[in-house]
Coordinates of C-alpha atoms in Angstrom, one line a residue:
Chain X
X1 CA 27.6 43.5 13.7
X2 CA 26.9 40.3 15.4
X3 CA 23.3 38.8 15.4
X4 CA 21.8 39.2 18.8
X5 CA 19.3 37.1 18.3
X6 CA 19.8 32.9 17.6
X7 CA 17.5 33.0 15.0
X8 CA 19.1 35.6 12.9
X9 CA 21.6 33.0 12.7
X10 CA 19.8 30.3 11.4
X11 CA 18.3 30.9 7.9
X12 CA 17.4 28.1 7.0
X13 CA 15.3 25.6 9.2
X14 CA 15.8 22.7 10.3
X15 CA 19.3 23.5 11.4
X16 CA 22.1 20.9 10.5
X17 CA 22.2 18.2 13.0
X18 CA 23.0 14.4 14.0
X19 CA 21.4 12.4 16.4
X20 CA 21.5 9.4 17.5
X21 CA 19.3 7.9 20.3
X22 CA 20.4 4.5 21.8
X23 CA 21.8 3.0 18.8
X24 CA 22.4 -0.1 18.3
X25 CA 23.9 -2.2 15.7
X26 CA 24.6 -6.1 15.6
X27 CA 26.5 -7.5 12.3
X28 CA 25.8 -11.0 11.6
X29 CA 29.0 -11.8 9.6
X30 CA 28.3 -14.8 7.0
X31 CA 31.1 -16.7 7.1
X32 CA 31.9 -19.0 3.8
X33 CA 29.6 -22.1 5.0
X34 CA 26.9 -19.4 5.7
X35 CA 27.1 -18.3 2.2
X36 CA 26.4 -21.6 0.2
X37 CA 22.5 -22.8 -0.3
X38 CA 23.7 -26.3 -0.5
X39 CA 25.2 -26.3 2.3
X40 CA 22.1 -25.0 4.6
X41 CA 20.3 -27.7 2.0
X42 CA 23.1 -30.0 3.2
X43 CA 22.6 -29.1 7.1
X44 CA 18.5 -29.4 6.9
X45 CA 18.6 -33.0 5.4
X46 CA 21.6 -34.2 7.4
X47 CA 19.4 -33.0 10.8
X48 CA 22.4 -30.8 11.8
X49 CA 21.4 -28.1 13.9
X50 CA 21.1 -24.4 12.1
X51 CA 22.3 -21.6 14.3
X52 CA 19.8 -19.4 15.4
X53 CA 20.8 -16.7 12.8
X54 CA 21.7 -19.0 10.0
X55 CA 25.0 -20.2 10.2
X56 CA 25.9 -16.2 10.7
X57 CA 27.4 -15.3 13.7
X58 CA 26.1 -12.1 15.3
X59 CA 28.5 -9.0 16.6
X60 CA 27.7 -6.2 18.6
X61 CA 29.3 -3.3 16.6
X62 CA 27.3 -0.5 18.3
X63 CA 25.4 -0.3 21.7
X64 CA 23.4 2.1 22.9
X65 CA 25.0 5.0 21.8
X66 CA 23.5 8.0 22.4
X67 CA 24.8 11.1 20.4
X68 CA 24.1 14.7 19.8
X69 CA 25.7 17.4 17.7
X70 CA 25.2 20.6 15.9
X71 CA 26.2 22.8 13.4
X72 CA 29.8 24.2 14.3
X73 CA 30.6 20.9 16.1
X74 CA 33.6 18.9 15.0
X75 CA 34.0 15.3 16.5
X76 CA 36.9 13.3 16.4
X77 CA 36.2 9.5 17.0
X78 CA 39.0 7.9 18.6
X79 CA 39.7 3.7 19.7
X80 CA 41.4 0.9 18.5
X81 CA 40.7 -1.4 15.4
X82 CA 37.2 -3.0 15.8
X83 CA 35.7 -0.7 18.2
X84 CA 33.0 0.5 16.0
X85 CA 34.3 3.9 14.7
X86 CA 33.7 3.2 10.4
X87 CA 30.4 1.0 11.6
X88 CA 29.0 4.5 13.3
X89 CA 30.6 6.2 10.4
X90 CA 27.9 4.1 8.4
X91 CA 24.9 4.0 10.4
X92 CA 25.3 8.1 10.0
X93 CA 25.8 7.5 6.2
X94 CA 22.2 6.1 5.9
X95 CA 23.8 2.5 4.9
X96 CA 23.4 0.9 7.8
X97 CA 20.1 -0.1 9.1
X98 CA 20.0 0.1 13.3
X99 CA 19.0 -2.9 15.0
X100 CA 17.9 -0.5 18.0
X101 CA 17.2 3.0 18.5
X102 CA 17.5 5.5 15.9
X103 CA 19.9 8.1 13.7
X104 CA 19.1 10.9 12.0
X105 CA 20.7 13.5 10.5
X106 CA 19.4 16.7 9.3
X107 CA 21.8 18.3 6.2
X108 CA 22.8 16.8 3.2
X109 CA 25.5 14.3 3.7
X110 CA 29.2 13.1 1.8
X111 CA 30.8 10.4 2.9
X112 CA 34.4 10.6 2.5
X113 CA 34.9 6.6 3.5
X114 CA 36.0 5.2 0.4
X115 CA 37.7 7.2 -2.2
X116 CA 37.2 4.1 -4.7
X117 CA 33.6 4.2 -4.6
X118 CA 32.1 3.5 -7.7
X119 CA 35.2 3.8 -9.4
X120 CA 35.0 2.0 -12.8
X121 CA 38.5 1.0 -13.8
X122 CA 37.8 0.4 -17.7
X123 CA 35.5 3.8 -17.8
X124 CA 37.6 7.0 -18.5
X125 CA 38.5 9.6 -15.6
X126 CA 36.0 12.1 -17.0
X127 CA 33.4 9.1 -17.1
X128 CA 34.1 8.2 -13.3
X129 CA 34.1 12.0 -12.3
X130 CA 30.3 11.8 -13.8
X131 CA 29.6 8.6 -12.1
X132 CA 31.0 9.9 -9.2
X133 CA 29.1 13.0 -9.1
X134 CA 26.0 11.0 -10.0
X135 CA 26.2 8.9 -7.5
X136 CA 26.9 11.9 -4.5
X137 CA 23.2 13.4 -5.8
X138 CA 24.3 16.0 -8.3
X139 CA 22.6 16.3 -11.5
X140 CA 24.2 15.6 -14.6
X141 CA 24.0 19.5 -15.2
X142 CA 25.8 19.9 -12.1
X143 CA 28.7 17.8 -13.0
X144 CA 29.3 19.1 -16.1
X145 CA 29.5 22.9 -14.6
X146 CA 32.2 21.1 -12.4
X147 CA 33.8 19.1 -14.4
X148 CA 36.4 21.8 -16.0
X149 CA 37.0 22.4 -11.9
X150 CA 37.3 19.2 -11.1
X151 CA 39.7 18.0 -14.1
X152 CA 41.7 20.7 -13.3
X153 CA 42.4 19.8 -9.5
X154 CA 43.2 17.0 -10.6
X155 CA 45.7 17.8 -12.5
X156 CA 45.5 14.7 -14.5
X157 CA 45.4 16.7 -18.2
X158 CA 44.8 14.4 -21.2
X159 CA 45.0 11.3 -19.6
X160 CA 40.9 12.0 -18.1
X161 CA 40.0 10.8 -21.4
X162 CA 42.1 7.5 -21.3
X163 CA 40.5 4.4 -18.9
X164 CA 41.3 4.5 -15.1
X165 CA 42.9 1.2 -15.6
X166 CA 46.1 2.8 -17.3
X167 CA 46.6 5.2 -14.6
X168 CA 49.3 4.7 -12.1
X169 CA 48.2 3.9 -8.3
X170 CA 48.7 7.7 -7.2
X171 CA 47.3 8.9 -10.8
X172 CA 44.1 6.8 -9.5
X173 CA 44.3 7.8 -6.1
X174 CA 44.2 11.5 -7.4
X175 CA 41.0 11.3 -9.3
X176 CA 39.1 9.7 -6.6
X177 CA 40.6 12.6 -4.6
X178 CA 39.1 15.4 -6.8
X179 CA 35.8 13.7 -7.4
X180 CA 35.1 12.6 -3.9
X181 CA 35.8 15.8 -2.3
X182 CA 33.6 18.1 -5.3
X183 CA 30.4 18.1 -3.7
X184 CA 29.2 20.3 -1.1
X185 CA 27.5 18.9 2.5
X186 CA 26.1 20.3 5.5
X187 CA 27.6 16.7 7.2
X188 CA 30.7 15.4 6.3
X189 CA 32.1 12.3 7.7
X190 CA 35.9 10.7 7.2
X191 CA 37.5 7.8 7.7
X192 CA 41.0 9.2 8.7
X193 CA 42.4 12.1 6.5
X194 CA 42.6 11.5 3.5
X195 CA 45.5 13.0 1.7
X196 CA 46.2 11.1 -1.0
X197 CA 49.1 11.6 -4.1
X198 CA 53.0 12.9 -4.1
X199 CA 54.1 15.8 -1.9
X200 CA 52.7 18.5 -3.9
X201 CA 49.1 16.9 -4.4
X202 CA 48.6 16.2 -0.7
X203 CA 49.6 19.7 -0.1
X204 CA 46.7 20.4 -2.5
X205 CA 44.2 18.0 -1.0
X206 CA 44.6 19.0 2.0
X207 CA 43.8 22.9 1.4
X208 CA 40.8 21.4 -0.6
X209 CA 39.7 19.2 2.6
X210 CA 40.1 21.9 4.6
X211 CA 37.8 24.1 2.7
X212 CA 35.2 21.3 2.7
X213 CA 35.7 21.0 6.7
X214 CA 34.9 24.9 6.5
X215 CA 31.7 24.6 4.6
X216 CA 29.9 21.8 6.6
X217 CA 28.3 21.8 9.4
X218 CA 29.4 19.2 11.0
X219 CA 32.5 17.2 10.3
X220 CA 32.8 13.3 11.9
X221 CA 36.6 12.0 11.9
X222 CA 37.6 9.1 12.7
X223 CA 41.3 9.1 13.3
X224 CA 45.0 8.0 15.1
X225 CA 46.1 10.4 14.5
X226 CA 46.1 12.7 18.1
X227 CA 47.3 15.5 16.0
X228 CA 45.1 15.9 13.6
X229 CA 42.4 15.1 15.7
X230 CA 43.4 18.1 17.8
X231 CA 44.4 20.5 15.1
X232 CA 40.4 19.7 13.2
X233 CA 38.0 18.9 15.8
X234 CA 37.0 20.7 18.9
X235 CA 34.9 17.6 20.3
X236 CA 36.1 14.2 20.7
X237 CA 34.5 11.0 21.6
X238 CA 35.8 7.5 22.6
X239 CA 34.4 4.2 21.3
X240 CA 35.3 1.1 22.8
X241 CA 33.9 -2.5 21.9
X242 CA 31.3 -0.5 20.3
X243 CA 30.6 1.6 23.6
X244 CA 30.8 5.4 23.3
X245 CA 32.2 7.7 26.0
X246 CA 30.4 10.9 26.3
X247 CA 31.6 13.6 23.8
X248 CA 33.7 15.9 25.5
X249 CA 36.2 18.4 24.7
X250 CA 38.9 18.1 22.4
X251 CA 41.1 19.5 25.5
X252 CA 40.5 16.9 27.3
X253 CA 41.8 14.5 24.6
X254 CA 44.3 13.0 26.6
X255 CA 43.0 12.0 29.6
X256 CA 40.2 10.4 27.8
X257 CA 43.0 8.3 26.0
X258 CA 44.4 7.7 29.3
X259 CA 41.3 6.9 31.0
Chain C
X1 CA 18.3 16.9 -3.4
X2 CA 15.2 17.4 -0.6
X3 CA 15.7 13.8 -0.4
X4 CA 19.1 13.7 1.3
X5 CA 18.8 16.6 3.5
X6 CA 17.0 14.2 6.0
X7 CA 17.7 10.8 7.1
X8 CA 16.0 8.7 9.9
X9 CA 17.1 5.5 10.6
X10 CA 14.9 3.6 13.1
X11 CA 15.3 0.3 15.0
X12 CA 12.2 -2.8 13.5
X13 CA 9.2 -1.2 14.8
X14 CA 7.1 -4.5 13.8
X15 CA 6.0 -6.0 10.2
X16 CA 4.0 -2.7 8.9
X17 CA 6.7 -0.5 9.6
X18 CA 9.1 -3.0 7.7
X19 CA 6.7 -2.7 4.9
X20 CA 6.5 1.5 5.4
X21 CA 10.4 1.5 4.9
X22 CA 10.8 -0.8 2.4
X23 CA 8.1 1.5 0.3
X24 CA 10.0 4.7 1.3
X25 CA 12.9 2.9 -0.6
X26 CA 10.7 2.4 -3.7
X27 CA 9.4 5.9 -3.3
X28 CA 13.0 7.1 -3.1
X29 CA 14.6 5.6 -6.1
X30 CA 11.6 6.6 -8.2
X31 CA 12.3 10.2 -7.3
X32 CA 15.9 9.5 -8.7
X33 CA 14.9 7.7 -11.5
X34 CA 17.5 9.2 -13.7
X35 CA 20.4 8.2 -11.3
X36 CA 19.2 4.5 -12.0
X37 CA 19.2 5.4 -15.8
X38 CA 22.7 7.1 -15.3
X39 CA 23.9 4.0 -13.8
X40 CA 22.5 1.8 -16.3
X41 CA 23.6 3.7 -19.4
X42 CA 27.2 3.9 -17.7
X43 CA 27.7 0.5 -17.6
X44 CA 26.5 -0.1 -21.4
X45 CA 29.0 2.5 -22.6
X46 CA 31.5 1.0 -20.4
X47 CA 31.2 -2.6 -21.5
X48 CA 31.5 -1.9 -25.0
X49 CA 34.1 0.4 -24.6
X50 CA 36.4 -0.5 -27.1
X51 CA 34.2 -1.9 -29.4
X52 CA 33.4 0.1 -32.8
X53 CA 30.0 -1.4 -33.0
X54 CA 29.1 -1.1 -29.3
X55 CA 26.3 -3.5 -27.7
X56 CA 25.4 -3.8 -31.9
X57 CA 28.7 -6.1 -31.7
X58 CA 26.1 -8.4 -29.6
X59 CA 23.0 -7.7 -31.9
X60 CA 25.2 -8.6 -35.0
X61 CA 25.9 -11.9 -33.8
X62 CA 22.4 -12.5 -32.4
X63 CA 21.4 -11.4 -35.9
X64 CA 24.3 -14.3 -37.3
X65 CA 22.0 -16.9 -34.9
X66 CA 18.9 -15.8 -36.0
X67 CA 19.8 -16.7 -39.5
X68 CA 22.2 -19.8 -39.2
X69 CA 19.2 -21.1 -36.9
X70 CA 16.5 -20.1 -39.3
X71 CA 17.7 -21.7 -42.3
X72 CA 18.9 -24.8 -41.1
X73 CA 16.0 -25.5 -38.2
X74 CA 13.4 -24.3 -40.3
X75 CA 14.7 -26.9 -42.9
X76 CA 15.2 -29.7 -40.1
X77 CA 11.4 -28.8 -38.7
X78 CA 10.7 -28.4 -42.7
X79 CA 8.8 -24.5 -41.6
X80 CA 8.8 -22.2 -44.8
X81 CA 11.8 -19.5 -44.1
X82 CA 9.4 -16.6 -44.2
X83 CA 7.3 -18.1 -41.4
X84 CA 10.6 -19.6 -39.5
X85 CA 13.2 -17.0 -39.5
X86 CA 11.1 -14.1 -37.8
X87 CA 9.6 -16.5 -35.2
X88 CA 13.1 -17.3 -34.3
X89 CA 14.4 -13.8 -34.7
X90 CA 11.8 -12.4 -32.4
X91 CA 11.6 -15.1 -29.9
X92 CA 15.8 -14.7 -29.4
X93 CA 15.2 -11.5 -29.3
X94 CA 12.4 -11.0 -26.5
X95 CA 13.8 -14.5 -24.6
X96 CA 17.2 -13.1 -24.4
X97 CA 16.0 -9.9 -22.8
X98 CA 13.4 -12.3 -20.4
X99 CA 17.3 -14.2 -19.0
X100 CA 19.3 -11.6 -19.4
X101 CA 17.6 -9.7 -16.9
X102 CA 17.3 -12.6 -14.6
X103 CA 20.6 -13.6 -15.0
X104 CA 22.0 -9.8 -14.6
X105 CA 19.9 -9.3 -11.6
X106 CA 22.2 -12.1 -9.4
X107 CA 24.4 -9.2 -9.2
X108 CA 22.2 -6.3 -9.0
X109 CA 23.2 -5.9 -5.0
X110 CA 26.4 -8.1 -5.1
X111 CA 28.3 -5.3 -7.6
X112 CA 26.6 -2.5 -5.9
X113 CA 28.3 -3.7 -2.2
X114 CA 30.7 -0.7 -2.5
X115 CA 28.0 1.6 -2.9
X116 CA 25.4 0.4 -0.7
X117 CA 28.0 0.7 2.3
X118 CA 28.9 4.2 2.8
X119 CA 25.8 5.8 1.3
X120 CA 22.1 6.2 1.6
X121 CA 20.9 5.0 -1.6
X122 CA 17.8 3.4 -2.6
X123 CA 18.5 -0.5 -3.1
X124 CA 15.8 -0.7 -5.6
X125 CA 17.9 2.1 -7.9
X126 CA 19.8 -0.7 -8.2
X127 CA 17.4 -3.0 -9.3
X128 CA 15.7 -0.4 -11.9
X129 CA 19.9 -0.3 -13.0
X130 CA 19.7 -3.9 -14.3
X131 CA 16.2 -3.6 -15.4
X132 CA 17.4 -0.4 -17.8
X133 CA 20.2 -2.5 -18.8
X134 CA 18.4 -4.7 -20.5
X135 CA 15.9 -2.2 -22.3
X136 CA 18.8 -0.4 -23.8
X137 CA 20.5 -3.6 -25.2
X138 CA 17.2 -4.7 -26.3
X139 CA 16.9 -1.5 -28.0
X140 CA 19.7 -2.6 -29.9
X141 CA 18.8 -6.0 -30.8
X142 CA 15.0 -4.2 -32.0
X143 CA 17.5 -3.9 -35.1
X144 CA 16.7 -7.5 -35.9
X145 CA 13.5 -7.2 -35.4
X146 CA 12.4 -4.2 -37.5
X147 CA 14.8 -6.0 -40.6
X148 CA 13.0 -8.9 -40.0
X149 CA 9.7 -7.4 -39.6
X150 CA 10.1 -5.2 -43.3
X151 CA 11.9 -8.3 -45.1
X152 CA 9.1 -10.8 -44.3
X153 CA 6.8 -8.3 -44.9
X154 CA 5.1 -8.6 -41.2
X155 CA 5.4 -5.3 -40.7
X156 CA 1.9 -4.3 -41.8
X157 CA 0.0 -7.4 -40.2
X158 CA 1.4 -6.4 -36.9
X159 CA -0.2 -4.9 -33.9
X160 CA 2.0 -2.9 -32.4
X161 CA 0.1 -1.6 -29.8
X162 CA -1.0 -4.8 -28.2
X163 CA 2.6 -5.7 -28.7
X164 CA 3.7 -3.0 -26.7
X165 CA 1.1 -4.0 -23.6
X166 CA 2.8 -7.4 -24.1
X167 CA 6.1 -5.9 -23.4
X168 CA 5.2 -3.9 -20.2
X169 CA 3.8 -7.3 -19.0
X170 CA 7.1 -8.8 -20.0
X171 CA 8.7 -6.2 -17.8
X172 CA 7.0 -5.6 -14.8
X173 CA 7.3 -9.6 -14.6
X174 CA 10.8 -10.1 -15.4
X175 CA 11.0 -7.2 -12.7
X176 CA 10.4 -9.0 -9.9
X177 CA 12.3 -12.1 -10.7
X178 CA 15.1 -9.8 -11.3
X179 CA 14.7 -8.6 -7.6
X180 CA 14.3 -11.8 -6.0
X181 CA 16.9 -13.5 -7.7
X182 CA 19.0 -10.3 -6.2
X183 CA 18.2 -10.7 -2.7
X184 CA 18.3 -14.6 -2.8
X185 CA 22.2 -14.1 -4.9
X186 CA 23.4 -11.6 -2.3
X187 CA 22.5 -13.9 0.6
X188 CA 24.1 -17.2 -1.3
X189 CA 26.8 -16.9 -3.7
X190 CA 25.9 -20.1 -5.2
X191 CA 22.3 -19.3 -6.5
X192 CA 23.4 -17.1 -9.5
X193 CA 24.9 -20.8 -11.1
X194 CA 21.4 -22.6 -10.3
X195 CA 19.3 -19.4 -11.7
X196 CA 21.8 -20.1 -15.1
X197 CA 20.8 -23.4 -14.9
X198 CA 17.2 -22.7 -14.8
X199 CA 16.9 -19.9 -17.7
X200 CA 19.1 -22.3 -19.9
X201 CA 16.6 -25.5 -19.6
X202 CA 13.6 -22.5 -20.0
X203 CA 15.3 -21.9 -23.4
X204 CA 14.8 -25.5 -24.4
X205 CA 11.7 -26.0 -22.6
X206 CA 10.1 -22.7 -24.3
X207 CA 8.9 -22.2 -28.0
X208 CA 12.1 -20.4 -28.8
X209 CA 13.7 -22.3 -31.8
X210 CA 10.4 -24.5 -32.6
X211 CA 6.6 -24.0 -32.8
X212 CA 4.7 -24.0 -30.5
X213 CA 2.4 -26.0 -32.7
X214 CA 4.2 -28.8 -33.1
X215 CA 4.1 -30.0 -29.4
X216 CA 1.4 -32.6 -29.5
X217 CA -2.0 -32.0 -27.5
X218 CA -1.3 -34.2 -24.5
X219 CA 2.2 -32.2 -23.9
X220 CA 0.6 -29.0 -23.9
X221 CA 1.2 -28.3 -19.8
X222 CA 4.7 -27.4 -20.8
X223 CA 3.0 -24.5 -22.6
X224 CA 0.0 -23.5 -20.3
X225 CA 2.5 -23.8 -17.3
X226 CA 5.7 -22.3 -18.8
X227 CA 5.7 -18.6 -17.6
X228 CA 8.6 -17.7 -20.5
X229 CA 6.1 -19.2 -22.9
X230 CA 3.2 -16.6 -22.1
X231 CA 6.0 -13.7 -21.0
X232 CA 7.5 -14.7 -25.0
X233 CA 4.1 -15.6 -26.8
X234 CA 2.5 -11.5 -25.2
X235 CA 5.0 -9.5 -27.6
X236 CA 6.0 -12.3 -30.0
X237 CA 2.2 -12.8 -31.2
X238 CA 0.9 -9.4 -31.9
X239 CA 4.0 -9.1 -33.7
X240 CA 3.9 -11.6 -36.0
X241 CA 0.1 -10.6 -36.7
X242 CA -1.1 -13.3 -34.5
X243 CA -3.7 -12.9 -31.5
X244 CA -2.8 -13.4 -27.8
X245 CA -4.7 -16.3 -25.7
X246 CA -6.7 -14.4 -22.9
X247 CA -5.5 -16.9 -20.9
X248 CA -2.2 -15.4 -21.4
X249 CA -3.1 -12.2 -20.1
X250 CA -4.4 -13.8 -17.1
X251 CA -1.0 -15.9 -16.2
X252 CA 1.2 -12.9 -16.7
X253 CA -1.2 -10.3 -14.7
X254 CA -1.7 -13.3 -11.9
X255 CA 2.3 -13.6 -12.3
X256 CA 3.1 -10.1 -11.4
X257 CA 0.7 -9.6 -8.7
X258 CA 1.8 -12.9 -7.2
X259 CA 5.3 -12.2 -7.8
X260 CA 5.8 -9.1 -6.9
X261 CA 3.7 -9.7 -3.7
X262 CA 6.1 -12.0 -2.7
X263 CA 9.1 -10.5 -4.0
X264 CA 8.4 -7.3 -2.1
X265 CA 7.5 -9.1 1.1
X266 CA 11.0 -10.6 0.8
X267 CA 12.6 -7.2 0.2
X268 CA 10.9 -5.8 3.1
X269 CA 12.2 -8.3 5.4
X270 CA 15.5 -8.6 4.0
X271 CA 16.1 -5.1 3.4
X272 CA 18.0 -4.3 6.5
X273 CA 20.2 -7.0 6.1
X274 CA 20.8 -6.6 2.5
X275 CA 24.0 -4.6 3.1
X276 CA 25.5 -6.9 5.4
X277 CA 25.5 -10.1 2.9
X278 CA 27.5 -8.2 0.5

């Protein structure tokens, strides 16, 4: 029987959610100059001017985005290269500070953006599985009671206890796979799909993403992929020199590309 | 994990509010403690991976200084051996921990980049990382100084306890160098060579490998004003039976107020743009 009531529904308060109230994020990028002491030393003494940041020039990533979602909601985040998609990705992370407005997220979040994180390449697989897990916010108890599941996904066998370094590129790509994607969140974001590994694995990693699209809340995907975007998400919203379009149905994909 | 099940993010809301977050922070990687130890522990194991002896492959040849230093120094500076080598042995000891926690610290944020940029982790559990560092490798190298200690026979004049006070002062001191040399090393890649620079002349300029009673009275500034001096003289001292100089305690507490005052102010205003130097 179907809860009539909302609040059957929600166990647990808060409920899951994101939001995001006219963020905005400027990126002073540091070029090589900007990076060097002497240099600014050099600049000072020689009376050159000093730009207003530094030396660093400023770029609007994200303006005034405004952005609401809930548990159940699945956003796809489409646009070109640059236009702010893995920089929103980040400010809903919690590692990037806004400059304006505000984000917060209600849920415990994983990050899917870089399967290499933390990876230590002279530390053995099991070592970077703990690391890994460490670093995502379990507890060292709660690694080990996954580690046998996690070794196993992996499929990687004896050579967990040999240094990353001696693995091949898709052995490597495999155990970032299985330790990224073993913890559990109410928010999980992506950078593209990741399927990673020969035929058989991304078979495998896909089943196992899938599952963790299941579990959360709320899943943010960046993607170019129209197809996937379609066949995961059910909301989809267009960023463009760091401007959002409004969030609108995943049926209305294409004419939001078109537009 | 109450921690991460909420995030807020918020535009400057003035200097207090800089000050609020940057103390959240703090808060935050106190509560995860054990992730900074994790972190810190990781990286020992890993660097002497390979190595039967581990980071004792480093106190072993600390130990080799101590004694090539302490026979022949002790017989250039004409210091009896039982006086020489355990003022030598402690003072590599305790100085080494003193710059190698400095000179760690220039990457403290620069080799955490990866991490700091798709996750919401405390920068200062980064910080506390190097920091641990260094107290488990000096728990290594407290090898040399309990065989020193028993040989020499110092072991029963010594007071441990006031040593111990002299190492939390050593600490919470080298602390906040450690984080502003981290901030100022993420923000130019070429301070890290210039902090080198500056520990190396400290060892030369510090009562390290001679006595501090040899300097004669008119050149004793370079002791009074030499913060490695009082950081090395507060567990050094007590340790070799010796009494600390109040005025000791007073540099080192007036050094850590001052420093981390200024190291935190720093960190709050800087903390926002931490990530984005990496």
């Amino acid at each position: 029987m179907k809860p009539t009531s909302p609040k059957i529904g929600l166990m647990k308060p808060p409920p899951v959610s994101i939001s995001c109230r006219d963020l905005t994020l400027r990126f002073p990028v540091y070029g090589v100059d900007a990076k060097s002491l002497k240099k600014h030393l050099a600049k000072i003494t020689v009376g050159g001017k000093l730009g207003r940041s530094h030396g660093a020039t400023e770029v609007t990533a994200i303006s005034g985005l405004n952005l609401e979602l809930k548990a159940g909601d699945r956003l796809g985040l489409v646009g070109h290269n640059g236009s702010g998609k893995t920089t929103l990705l980040r400010a809903l992370s919690g590692a990037y500070e806004p400059d304006e407005g505000s984000v917060e997220v209600q849920g415990h979040i994983a990050a899917l953006l870089d399967l290499n994180l933390g990876i230590d390449p002279s530390a053995t697989g099991y070592d970077n599985i703990r690391l890994r897990g460490r670093i995502a916010g379990l507890s060292s108890r709660q690694v080990d009671e996954r580690m046998d599941e996690i070794a196993e996904f992996s499929g990687l066998g004896p050579f967990l206890a040999m240094p990353v370094k001696t693995y091949s590129a898709g052995m490597q790509a495999r155990l970032a796979f299985a330790a990224a994607t073993a913890v559990e969140a109410d928010v999980l974001l992506m950078d593209e799909w990741i399927a990673v590994g020969d035929a058989d694995f991304q078979k495998l990693a896909h089943k196992r993403l899938l599952k963790l699209v299941e579990r959360a809340g709320i899943l943010v995907l960046a993607s170019h992929d129209v197809e996937l975007l379609r066949l995961y998400c059910n909301k989809v919203m267009r960023m463009e020199g760091g401007v959002a379009s409004a969030v609108t149905d995943i049926k209305k994909l294409d004419e939001l590309l078109a537009a | 994990m109450e921690a991460a099940t909420h995030m807020l993010r918020t535009g400057r809301r003035g200097a207090l509010f800089e000050f609020q977050m940057a103390f959240r922070d703090l808060r935050a990687s106190l509560e995860r403690i054990d992730l900074a130890w994790s972190l810190a522990w990781h990286d020992v194991v890993s660097r002497y991976r390979g190595s039967i002896l581990g980071p004792l492959w480093i106190t072993l040849s600390m130990g080799l200084m101590v004694l090539g230093i302490g026979l022949l120094w002790g017989e250039l500076f004409r210091v009896p051996i039982q006086q020489f080598i355990p003022f030598v042995a402690l003072g590599i000891v305790f100085f080494g921990t003193v710059t190698g926690t400095i000179n760690e610290g220039c990457d403290t944020f620069v080799h955490a980049g990866g991490m700091l940029s798709q996750t919401a982790l405390p920068l200062f559990t980064f910080v506390w990382r190097t920091v641990f560092r260094s107290l488990i490798n000096l728990g290594h190298h407290l090898v040399i100084v309990a065989v020193v200690l028993v040989y020499f026979g110092y072991w029963r004049t010594a007071n441990y306890p006031v040593a111990a006070l002299g190492l939390v002062l050593l600490v919470v001191n080298v602390g906040w160098i450690s984080l502003l040399v981290a901030i100022i090393s993420a923000r130019f890649r070429d301070i890290p060579q210039a902090v080198q620079s500056v520990t190396q002349a400290a060892a030369i300029m510090t009562p390290v490998f001679w006595l501090p009673d040899r300097i004669p009275e008119r050149y004793h500034l370079i002791l009074d004003l030499n913060p490695f001096y009082h950081l090395l003289e507060a567990v050094r001292a007590p340790l070799l039976g010796q009494g600390v100089a109040e005025h000791t305690y007073l540099f080192l507490a007036g050094m850590a107020a001052a420093g981390w005052a200024l190291a935190f102010s720093i960190f709050a205003n800087t903390r926002r743009r931490i990530v984005h130097y990496l």
